[in-house]
Amino acid sequence: MTQPVSPPRAGTDQVPSAAQPPVWRTMVARADVRTLSLLGVLAALVVVGGITKPDEFLDTRNLQLVLTQASVIGVVTVGMTFVIMSGGIDLSVGAIVALSSVWATTVATQEYGFAGILFTAVLVGVCCGLVNGLLIAYGGMVPFIATLAMLASARGLALQITDGATQIVSIDSVLDLGERDAYILGIPPLVLVFAVVTIIGWLILNRTTFGRRTVAVGGNAEAARLAGIDVRRQRLYLYLLSGLCCGIAAFLLIILSGSGQNTNGNLYELDAIAAAIIGGTLLSGGRGTIVGSVLGVLIFTTITNIFALNNLQSDVQQIAKGAIIVAAVLVQRRTAGTT
């Protein structure tokens, strides 16, 4: 005789959960909402630029300029996004860009041509990232203090190398990359490099174990350690990655300006952090997207371009950027509170 099956009681593990969407689907939906929101803001800025200065803003040369300017800080922001997602911070990125650019444009370095400049810029960036990583991961220093010390040291060394003078690049193969003849299908080479770095960063974050470990360390470092992740080594790798991005950005800046200066990369750390926050990266770590950070860079670069075309003062630009950052953080807190 078949025994009747009693219905599951409320509050027990037998209650069907089919009505509740999977966690991953909820996260994807939220990411899509953030991305669409950022795209909406960017589209609104394009409309504003088109209305206020239609002939100048929508000109092909100006749009190419916006993308080119976004490329340098954009590469730095990709590295910064990884660091912030791990629960860290890097205040030295601007100073590392400056040091890499001046070290790569010395007379001795330029004797080795294109390869010498590129290799030196990347090497200096990676070495600075290595020092940051060792101090933070194995020296036990707080990221804020360690990278602040690197900021001061790198700026001072850059000033010492240049003695306050601008170092002019004389290598034609480097300078030619900044000319319109080098554009590929109307796209500047710097923008193509930025696109490649963005794609690689997205693949590393979303399709590799390294990316999953980064999120895990940022979400809960102790739980990540208990799960078998070498947290210290992961943090070292992340600051190496940030330094690598700074070295690449320094080379792009050399192409763009045709020189190396100790003032290069000024306030890049603030712009990169702001772009990452705008893109949805949590300052506490554990969440963030490369696409969001890139959109944040484009938003800030477009704002700067619109303000410049309309002859607005730089202080007004900074106030607008500050307001956007505050709004983004408030939105983050509201979102975090509803999760």
mmCIF file of C-alpha atoms in Angstrom:
data_model
loop_
_atom_site.group_PDB
_atom_site.id
_atom_site.type_symbol
_atom_site.label_atom_id
_atom_site.label_comp_id
_atom_site.label_asym_id
_atom_site.label_seq_id
_atom_site.Cartn_x
_atom_site.Cartn_y
_atom_site.Cartn_z
ATOM 1 C CA MET A 1 0.000 0.000 0.000
ATOM 2 C CA THR A 2 1.403 3.390 -0.989
ATOM 3 C CA GLN A 3 1.908 5.826 1.856
ATOM 4 C CA PRO A 4 0.544 9.351 1.247
ATOM 5 C CA VAL A 5 3.202 11.986 0.793
ATOM 6 C CA SER A 6 2.761 14.947 3.065
ATOM 7 C CA PRO A 7 3.462 18.388 1.644
ATOM 8 C CA PRO A 8 6.674 20.089 2.731
ATOM 9 C CA ARG A 9 6.421 22.285 5.767
ATOM 10 C CA ALA A 10 7.203 25.962 5.572
ATOM 11 C CA GLY A 11 10.606 26.896 6.945
ATOM 12 C CA THR A 12 12.235 23.542 6.104
ATOM 13 C CA ASP A 13 14.902 22.737 3.490
ATOM 14 C CA GLN A 14 12.261 20.923 1.434
ATOM 15 C CA VAL A 15 10.612 24.156 0.334
ATOM 16 C CA PRO A 16 11.104 24.536 -3.411
ATOM 17 C CA SER A 17 13.342 27.462 -4.356
ATOM 18 C CA ALA A 18 12.440 27.548 -8.027
ATOM 19 C CA ALA A 19 10.802 30.931 -7.593
ATOM 20 C CA GLN A 20 14.103 32.456 -6.487
ATOM 21 C CA PRO A 21 16.542 33.236 -9.331
ATOM 22 C CA PRO A 22 20.098 31.894 -9.023
ATOM 23 C CA VAL A 23 22.630 34.187 -7.420
ATOM 24 C CA TRP A 24 24.762 34.370 -10.566
ATOM 25 C CA ARG A 25 21.764 35.484 -12.610
ATOM 26 C CA THR A 26 21.038 38.270 -10.131
ATOM 27 C CA MET A 27 24.652 39.441 -10.298
ATOM 28 C CA VAL A 28 24.613 39.464 -14.095
ATOM 29 C CA ALA A 29 21.369 41.442 -14.104
ATOM 30 C CA ARG A 30 22.833 44.041 -11.756
ATOM 31 C CA ALA A 31 25.984 44.272 -13.866
ATOM 32 C CA ASP A 32 23.853 44.839 -16.956
ATOM 33 C CA VAL A 33 21.911 47.588 -15.183
ATOM 34 C CA ARG A 34 25.143 49.328 -14.180
ATOM 35 C CA THR A 35 26.561 49.025 -17.681
ATOM 36 C CA LEU A 36 23.387 50.328 -19.281
ATOM 37 C CA SER A 37 23.298 53.213 -16.798
ATOM 38 C CA LEU A 38 26.890 54.174 -17.650
ATOM 39 C CA LEU A 39 26.141 53.936 -21.355
ATOM 40 C CA GLY A 40 23.140 56.192 -20.789
ATOM 41 C CA VAL A 41 25.285 58.782 -18.994
ATOM 42 C CA LEU A 42 27.884 58.646 -21.772
ATOM 43 C CA ALA A 43 25.180 59.031 -24.427
ATOM 44 C CA ALA A 44 23.732 62.013 -22.545
ATOM 45 C CA LEU A 45 27.166 63.659 -22.469
ATOM 46 C CA VAL A 46 27.539 63.114 -26.202
ATOM 47 C CA VAL A 47 24.163 64.800 -26.724
ATOM 48 C CA VAL A 48 25.215 67.725 -24.513
ATOM 49 C CA GLY A 49 28.459 68.089 -26.432
ATOM 50 C CA GLY A 50 26.628 67.879 -29.723
ATOM 51 C CA ILE A 51 24.176 70.584 -28.673
ATOM 52 C CA THR A 52 26.650 73.022 -27.124
ATOM 53 C CA LYS A 53 29.430 72.678 -29.715
ATOM 54 C CA PRO A 54 28.076 70.587 -32.601
ATOM 55 C CA ASP A 55 30.716 71.496 -35.183
ATOM 56 C CA GLU A 56 33.652 71.016 -32.840
ATOM 57 C CA PHE A 57 32.579 68.178 -30.544
ATOM 58 C CA LEU A 58 31.224 65.871 -33.242
ATOM 59 C CA ASP A 59 34.211 66.468 -35.505
ATOM 60 C CA THR A 60 36.106 63.261 -36.255
ATOM 61 C CA ARG A 61 39.396 64.738 -35.084
ATOM 62 C CA ASN A 62 37.903 65.708 -31.727
ATOM 63 C CA LEU A 63 36.402 62.265 -31.166
ATOM 64 C CA GLN A 64 39.762 60.723 -32.013
ATOM 65 C CA LEU A 65 41.365 63.094 -29.506
ATOM 66 C CA VAL A 66 38.916 62.061 -26.775
ATOM 67 C CA LEU A 67 39.658 58.383 -27.335
ATOM 68 C CA THR A 68 43.403 59.015 -27.456
ATOM 69 C CA GLN A 69 43.372 60.941 -24.200
ATOM 70 C CA ALA A 70 41.252 58.234 -22.602
ATOM 71 C CA SER A 71 43.718 55.557 -23.682
ATOM 72 C CA VAL A 72 46.569 56.577 -21.357
ATOM 73 C CA ILE A 73 44.533 56.874 -18.157
ATOM 74 C CA GLY A 74 42.395 53.949 -19.324
ATOM 75 C CA VAL A 75 45.332 51.530 -19.298
ATOM 76 C CA VAL A 76 46.214 52.696 -15.769
ATOM 77 C CA THR A 77 42.586 52.230 -14.710
ATOM 78 C CA VAL A 78 42.550 48.598 -15.851
ATOM 79 C CA GLY A 79 45.391 47.814 -13.447
ATOM 80 C CA MET A 80 43.813 49.929 -10.708
ATOM 81 C CA THR A 81 40.542 48.007 -11.041
ATOM 82 C CA PHE A 82 42.281 44.733 -10.227
ATOM 83 C CA VAL A 83 44.017 46.256 -7.207
ATOM 84 C CA ILE A 84 40.839 47.802 -5.786
ATOM 85 C CA MET A 85 38.875 44.599 -6.365
ATOM 86 C CA SER A 86 41.396 42.797 -4.155
ATOM 87 C CA GLY A 87 40.696 45.246 -1.345
ATOM 88 C CA GLY A 88 43.841 47.312 -1.968
ATOM 89 C CA ILE A 89 44.648 50.742 -3.330
ATOM 90 C CA ASP A 90 47.486 52.212 -5.372
ATOM 91 C CA LEU A 91 48.185 55.914 -4.923
ATOM 92 C CA SER A 92 51.480 55.739 -6.791
ATOM 93 C CA VAL A 93 50.277 55.060 -10.354
ATOM 94 C CA GLY A 94 50.698 58.670 -11.508
ATOM 95 C CA ALA A 95 54.204 58.914 -10.064
ATOM 96 C CA ILE A 96 55.154 55.556 -11.601
ATOM 97 C CA VAL A 97 53.977 56.797 -15.000
ATOM 98 C CA ALA A 98 56.139 59.910 -14.557
ATOM 99 C CA LEU A 99 59.205 57.939 -13.479
ATOM 100 C CA SER A 100 58.787 55.411 -16.284
ATOM 101 C CA SER A 101 58.393 58.148 -18.898
ATOM 102 C CA VAL A 102 61.485 60.125 -17.868
ATOM 103 C CA TRP A 103 63.664 57.051 -17.397
ATOM 104 C CA ALA A 104 62.643 55.819 -20.844
ATOM 105 C CA THR A 105 63.436 59.149 -22.519
ATOM 106 C CA THR A 106 66.940 59.788 -21.203
ATOM 107 C CA VAL A 107 69.671 60.226 -23.803
ATOM 108 C CA ALA A 108 71.235 56.907 -22.792
ATOM 109 C CA THR A 109 67.952 55.045 -23.212
ATOM 110 C CA GLN A 110 67.093 56.643 -26.542
ATOM 111 C CA GLU A 111 70.332 55.290 -27.984
ATOM 112 C CA TYR A 112 68.623 51.885 -28.034
ATOM 113 C CA GLY A 113 65.771 53.199 -30.156
ATOM 114 C CA PHE A 114 62.126 52.168 -30.073
ATOM 115 C CA ALA A 115 62.729 48.870 -28.272
ATOM 116 C CA GLY A 116 64.882 50.523 -25.626
ATOM 117 C CA ILE A 117 62.239 53.123 -24.777
ATOM 118 C CA LEU A 118 59.419 50.575 -24.629
ATOM 119 C CA PHE A 119 61.427 48.059 -22.605
ATOM 120 C CA THR A 120 62.623 50.675 -20.112
ATOM 121 C CA ALA A 121 59.157 52.139 -19.567
ATOM 122 C CA VAL A 122 57.641 48.715 -18.903
ATOM 123 C CA LEU A 123 60.572 47.534 -16.772
ATOM 124 C CA VAL A 124 60.498 50.595 -14.521
ATOM 125 C CA GLY A 125 56.746 50.229 -14.058
ATOM 126 C CA VAL A 126 57.019 46.544 -13.180
ATOM 127 C CA CYS A 127 59.897 47.180 -10.759
ATOM 128 C CA CYS A 128 57.893 49.863 -8.944
ATOM 129 C CA GLY A 129 54.934 47.494 -8.791
ATOM 130 C CA LEU A 130 57.237 44.803 -7.402
ATOM 131 C CA VAL A 131 58.387 47.096 -4.597
ATOM 132 C CA ASN A 132 54.780 47.993 -3.759
ATOM 133 C CA GLY A 133 53.764 44.332 -3.795
ATOM 134 C CA LEU A 134 56.629 43.195 -1.584
ATOM 135 C CA LEU A 135 56.004 45.941 0.970
ATOM 136 C CA ILE A 136 52.280 45.221 1.130
ATOM 137 C CA ALA A 137 52.122 41.437 0.698
ATOM 138 C CA TYR A 138 55.240 40.378 2.575
ATOM 139 C CA GLY A 139 56.181 43.496 4.526
ATOM 140 C CA GLY A 140 52.753 43.822 6.105
ATOM 141 C CA MET A 141 52.416 47.498 5.224
ATOM 142 C CA VAL A 142 49.033 49.085 4.690
ATOM 143 C CA PRO A 143 48.503 49.681 0.926
ATOM 144 C CA PHE A 144 47.720 53.353 1.521
ATOM 145 C CA ILE A 145 51.047 53.962 3.296
ATOM 146 C CA ALA A 146 53.193 51.824 0.996
ATOM 147 C CA THR A 147 51.895 53.346 -2.221
ATOM 148 C CA LEU A 148 51.974 56.848 -0.726
ATOM 149 C CA ALA A 149 55.676 56.323 -0.001
ATOM 150 C CA MET A 150 56.171 55.111 -3.579
ATOM 151 C CA LEU A 151 54.349 58.183 -4.856
ATOM 152 C CA ALA A 152 56.760 60.513 -3.061
ATOM 153 C CA SER A 153 59.856 58.471 -3.945
ATOM 154 C CA ALA A 154 59.000 58.041 -7.632
ATOM 155 C CA ARG A 155 58.158 61.724 -8.050
ATOM 156 C CA GLY A 156 61.399 62.712 -6.366
ATOM 157 C CA LEU A 157 63.470 60.340 -8.500
ATOM 158 C CA ALA A 158 61.747 61.548 -11.677
ATOM 159 C CA LEU A 159 62.603 65.138 -10.739
ATOM 160 C CA GLN A 160 66.194 64.170 -10.014
ATOM 161 C CA ILE A 161 66.601 62.441 -13.379
ATOM 162 C CA THR A 162 65.205 65.358 -15.388
ATOM 163 C CA ASP A 163 66.460 68.149 -13.131
ATOM 164 C CA GLY A 164 63.137 69.809 -13.895
ATOM 165 C CA ALA A 165 63.716 69.842 -17.658
ATOM 166 C CA THR A 166 61.632 68.280 -20.416
ATOM 167 C CA GLN A 167 63.325 65.370 -22.195
ATOM 168 C CA ILE A 168 62.517 65.484 -25.904
ATOM 169 C CA VAL A 169 62.145 62.217 -27.813
ATOM 170 C CA SER A 170 64.155 62.065 -31.032
ATOM 171 C CA ILE A 171 63.255 58.551 -32.195
ATOM 172 C CA ASP A 172 61.148 58.866 -35.348
ATOM 173 C CA SER A 173 59.642 55.388 -35.021
ATOM 174 C CA VAL A 174 58.156 56.429 -31.670
ATOM 175 C CA LEU A 175 56.966 59.860 -32.765
ATOM 176 C CA ASP A 176 55.405 58.503 -35.962
ATOM 177 C CA LEU A 177 52.897 56.476 -33.939
ATOM 178 C CA GLY A 178 51.298 59.727 -32.850
ATOM 179 C CA GLU A 179 50.841 61.003 -36.397
ATOM 180 C CA ARG A 180 47.639 60.626 -38.385
ATOM 181 C CA ASP A 181 49.471 58.577 -41.025
ATOM 182 C CA ALA A 182 49.798 55.813 -38.438
ATOM 183 C CA TYR A 183 46.045 55.570 -37.850
ATOM 184 C CA ILE A 184 44.519 52.210 -38.763
ATOM 185 C CA LEU A 185 41.076 52.620 -40.357
ATOM 186 C CA GLY A 186 40.881 56.025 -38.697
ATOM 187 C CA ILE A 187 41.723 54.616 -35.261
ATOM 188 C CA PRO A 188 44.840 55.944 -33.472
ATOM 189 C CA PRO A 189 47.383 53.257 -32.443
ATOM 190 C CA LEU A 190 47.069 54.331 -28.796
ATOM 191 C CA VAL A 191 43.366 53.518 -28.860
ATOM 192 C CA LEU A 192 44.111 50.082 -30.300
ATOM 193 C CA VAL A 193 46.592 49.408 -27.501
ATOM 194 C CA PHE A 194 43.981 50.504 -24.966
ATOM 195 C CA ALA A 195 41.434 48.166 -26.561
ATOM 196 C CA VAL A 196 43.865 45.229 -26.430
ATOM 197 C CA VAL A 197 44.698 45.903 -22.758
ATOM 198 C CA THR A 198 40.983 46.148 -21.960
ATOM 199 C CA ILE A 199 40.181 42.853 -23.684
ATOM 200 C CA ILE A 200 43.071 41.062 -21.984
ATOM 201 C CA GLY A 201 42.048 42.527 -18.621
ATOM 202 C CA TRP A 202 38.455 41.388 -19.151
ATOM 203 C CA LEU A 203 39.554 37.878 -20.078
ATOM 204 C CA ILE A 204 41.881 37.629 -17.067
ATOM 205 C CA LEU A 205 39.183 38.822 -14.680
ATOM 206 C CA ASN A 206 36.284 36.783 -16.052
ATOM 207 C CA ARG A 207 37.855 33.710 -17.625
ATOM 208 C CA THR A 208 40.854 32.755 -15.485
ATOM 209 C CA THR A 209 41.620 31.421 -12.034
ATOM 210 C CA PHE A 210 43.632 34.572 -11.393
ATOM 211 C CA GLY A 211 40.502 36.677 -11.760
ATOM 212 C CA ARG A 212 38.459 34.444 -9.459
ATOM 213 C CA ARG A 213 41.216 34.562 -6.855
ATOM 214 C CA THR A 214 41.303 38.344 -7.070
ATOM 215 C CA VAL A 215 37.583 38.553 -6.345
ATOM 216 C CA ALA A 216 37.909 36.015 -3.533
ATOM 217 C CA VAL A 217 40.758 37.905 -1.847
ATOM 218 C CA GLY A 218 38.833 41.156 -2.075
ATOM 219 C CA GLY A 219 35.632 39.623 -0.778
ATOM 220 C CA ASN A 220 37.149 37.861 2.243
ATOM 221 C CA ALA A 221 40.915 37.431 2.468
ATOM 222 C CA GLU A 222 40.751 35.005 5.386
ATOM 223 C CA ALA A 223 38.186 32.791 3.679
ATOM 224 C CA ALA A 224 40.336 32.868 0.533
ATOM 225 C CA ARG A 225 43.360 31.758 2.564
ATOM 226 C CA LEU A 226 41.398 28.897 4.133
ATOM 227 C CA ALA A 227 40.292 27.879 0.635
ATOM 228 C CA GLY A 228 43.926 27.376 -0.334
ATOM 229 C CA ILE A 229 44.678 30.693 -2.060
ATOM 230 C CA ASP A 230 48.104 32.192 -1.382
ATOM 231 C CA VAL A 231 46.785 35.654 -0.531
ATOM 232 C CA ARG A 232 50.201 37.283 -0.234
ATOM 233 C CA ARG A 233 51.385 36.005 -3.586
ATOM 234 C CA GLN A 234 48.100 37.056 -5.213
ATOM 235 C CA ARG A 235 48.496 40.594 -3.881
ATOM 236 C CA LEU A 236 52.081 40.712 -5.121
ATOM 237 C CA TYR A 237 50.927 39.715 -8.605
ATOM 238 C CA LEU A 238 48.213 42.383 -8.561
ATOM 239 C CA TYR A 239 50.658 45.193 -7.828
ATOM 240 C CA LEU A 240 52.973 43.815 -10.495
ATOM 241 C CA LEU A 241 50.023 44.022 -12.890
ATOM 242 C CA SER A 242 49.335 47.598 -11.843
ATOM 243 C CA GLY A 243 52.983 48.510 -12.401
ATOM 244 C CA LEU A 244 52.919 46.848 -15.827
ATOM 245 C CA CYS A 245 49.889 48.925 -16.823
ATOM 246 C CA CYS A 246 51.670 52.076 -15.630
ATOM 247 C CA GLY A 247 54.684 51.221 -17.775
ATOM 248 C CA ILE A 248 52.506 50.723 -20.852
ATOM 249 C CA ALA A 249 50.653 53.967 -20.113
ATOM 250 C CA ALA A 250 53.983 55.795 -19.798
ATOM 251 C CA PHE A 251 54.999 54.608 -23.259
ATOM 252 C CA LEU A 252 51.660 55.749 -24.684
ATOM 253 C CA LEU A 253 52.154 59.127 -23.023
ATOM 254 C CA ILE A 254 55.620 59.397 -24.573
ATOM 255 C CA ILE A 255 54.070 58.800 -27.996
ATOM 256 C CA LEU A 256 51.312 61.334 -27.312
ATOM 257 C CA SER A 257 53.525 64.134 -25.980
ATOM 258 C CA GLY A 258 56.830 63.290 -27.661
ATOM 259 C CA SER A 259 58.659 63.871 -24.406
ATOM 260 C CA GLY A 260 59.245 62.735 -20.841
ATOM 261 C CA GLN A 261 58.527 65.037 -17.899
ATOM 262 C CA ASN A 262 58.557 64.634 -14.142
ATOM 263 C CA THR A 263 55.058 66.163 -14.078
ATOM 264 C CA ASN A 264 53.587 63.416 -16.259
ATOM 265 C CA GLY A 265 50.766 61.403 -14.729
ATOM 266 C CA ASN A 266 49.734 64.186 -12.379
ATOM 267 C CA LEU A 267 46.604 63.121 -10.437
ATOM 268 C CA TYR A 268 46.305 59.924 -12.489
ATOM 269 C CA GLU A 269 45.744 58.028 -9.254
ATOM 270 C CA LEU A 270 42.637 60.078 -8.496
ATOM 271 C CA ASP A 271 41.292 59.782 -12.032
ATOM 272 C CA ALA A 272 41.873 56.020 -12.124
ATOM 273 C CA ILE A 273 40.260 55.443 -8.730
ATOM 274 C CA ALA A 274 37.331 57.681 -9.665
ATOM 275 C CA ALA A 275 36.801 55.896 -12.995
ATOM 276 C CA ALA A 276 36.860 52.506 -11.277
ATOM 277 C CA ILE A 277 34.338 53.663 -8.667
ATOM 278 C CA ILE A 278 32.084 55.117 -11.341
ATOM 279 C CA GLY A 279 32.283 51.768 -13.111
ATOM 280 C CA GLY A 280 30.957 49.927 -10.078
ATOM 281 C CA THR A 281 34.148 48.710 -8.390
ATOM 282 C CA LEU A 282 33.723 48.583 -4.621
ATOM 283 C CA LEU A 283 36.421 50.316 -2.612
ATOM 284 C CA SER A 284 36.087 47.573 -0.024
ATOM 285 C CA GLY A 285 36.926 44.996 -2.691
ATOM 286 C CA GLY A 286 35.228 41.885 -3.998
ATOM 287 C CA ARG A 287 33.322 43.420 -6.908
ATOM 288 C CA GLY A 288 34.063 45.310 -10.078
ATOM 289 C CA THR A 289 34.087 45.151 -13.856
ATOM 290 C CA ILE A 290 36.627 46.118 -16.490
ATOM 291 C CA VAL A 291 33.880 47.305 -18.832
ATOM 292 C CA GLY A 292 32.459 49.577 -16.134
ATOM 293 C CA SER A 293 35.868 51.076 -15.401
ATOM 294 C CA VAL A 294 36.490 51.763 -19.087
ATOM 295 C CA LEU A 295 33.108 53.474 -19.368
ATOM 296 C CA GLY A 296 34.033 55.529 -16.307
ATOM 297 C CA VAL A 297 37.213 56.664 -18.070
ATOM 298 C CA LEU A 298 35.266 57.624 -21.185
ATOM 299 C CA ILE A 299 32.732 59.573 -19.114
ATOM 300 C CA PHE A 300 35.405 61.623 -17.346
ATOM 301 C CA THR A 301 37.365 62.221 -20.558
ATOM 302 C CA THR A 302 34.217 63.344 -22.367
ATOM 303 C CA ILE A 303 33.331 65.718 -19.537
ATOM 304 C CA THR A 304 36.804 67.256 -19.688
ATOM 305 C CA ASN A 305 36.547 67.657 -23.451
ATOM 306 C CA ILE A 306 33.107 69.293 -23.292
ATOM 307 C CA PHE A 307 34.252 71.718 -20.605
ATOM 308 C CA ALA A 308 37.358 72.611 -22.611
ATOM 309 C CA LEU A 309 35.377 73.233 -25.787
ATOM 310 C CA ASN A 310 32.993 75.504 -23.870
ATOM 311 C CA ASN A 311 35.906 77.407 -22.274
ATOM 312 C CA LEU A 312 34.840 76.505 -18.738
ATOM 313 C CA GLN A 313 37.358 76.813 -15.944
ATOM 314 C CA SER A 314 39.238 73.748 -14.713
ATOM 315 C CA ASP A 315 37.944 74.287 -11.183
ATOM 316 C CA VAL A 316 34.406 73.776 -12.463
ATOM 317 C CA GLN A 317 35.547 70.515 -14.054
ATOM 318 C CA GLN A 318 36.949 69.309 -10.752
ATOM 319 C CA ILE A 319 33.748 70.219 -8.923
ATOM 320 C CA ALA A 320 31.701 68.275 -11.490
ATOM 321 C CA LYS A 321 33.992 65.245 -11.180
ATOM 322 C CA GLY A 322 33.769 65.404 -7.393
ATOM 323 C CA ALA A 323 29.979 65.490 -7.529
ATOM 324 C CA ILE A 324 29.934 62.466 -9.843
ATOM 325 C CA ILE A 325 32.232 60.515 -7.507
ATOM 326 C CA VAL A 326 30.048 61.284 -4.485
ATOM 327 C CA ALA A 327 26.921 60.251 -6.392
ATOM 328 C CA ALA A 328 28.578 56.993 -7.483
ATOM 329 C CA VAL A 329 29.635 56.112 -3.922
ATOM 330 C CA LEU A 330 26.130 56.841 -2.611
ATOM 331 C CA VAL A 331 24.661 54.591 -5.302
ATOM 332 C CA GLN A 332 27.151 51.870 -4.347
ATOM 333 C CA ARG A 333 26.136 52.074 -0.679
ATOM 334 C CA ARG A 334 22.472 51.929 -1.577
ATOM 335 C CA THR A 335 23.086 48.921 -3.816
ATOM 336 C CA ALA A 336 25.181 47.180 -1.174
ATOM 337 C CA GLY A 337 22.478 47.756 1.376
ATOM 338 C CA THR A 338 19.895 45.964 -0.749
ATOM 339 C CA THR A 339 22.024 42.892 -1.467
#
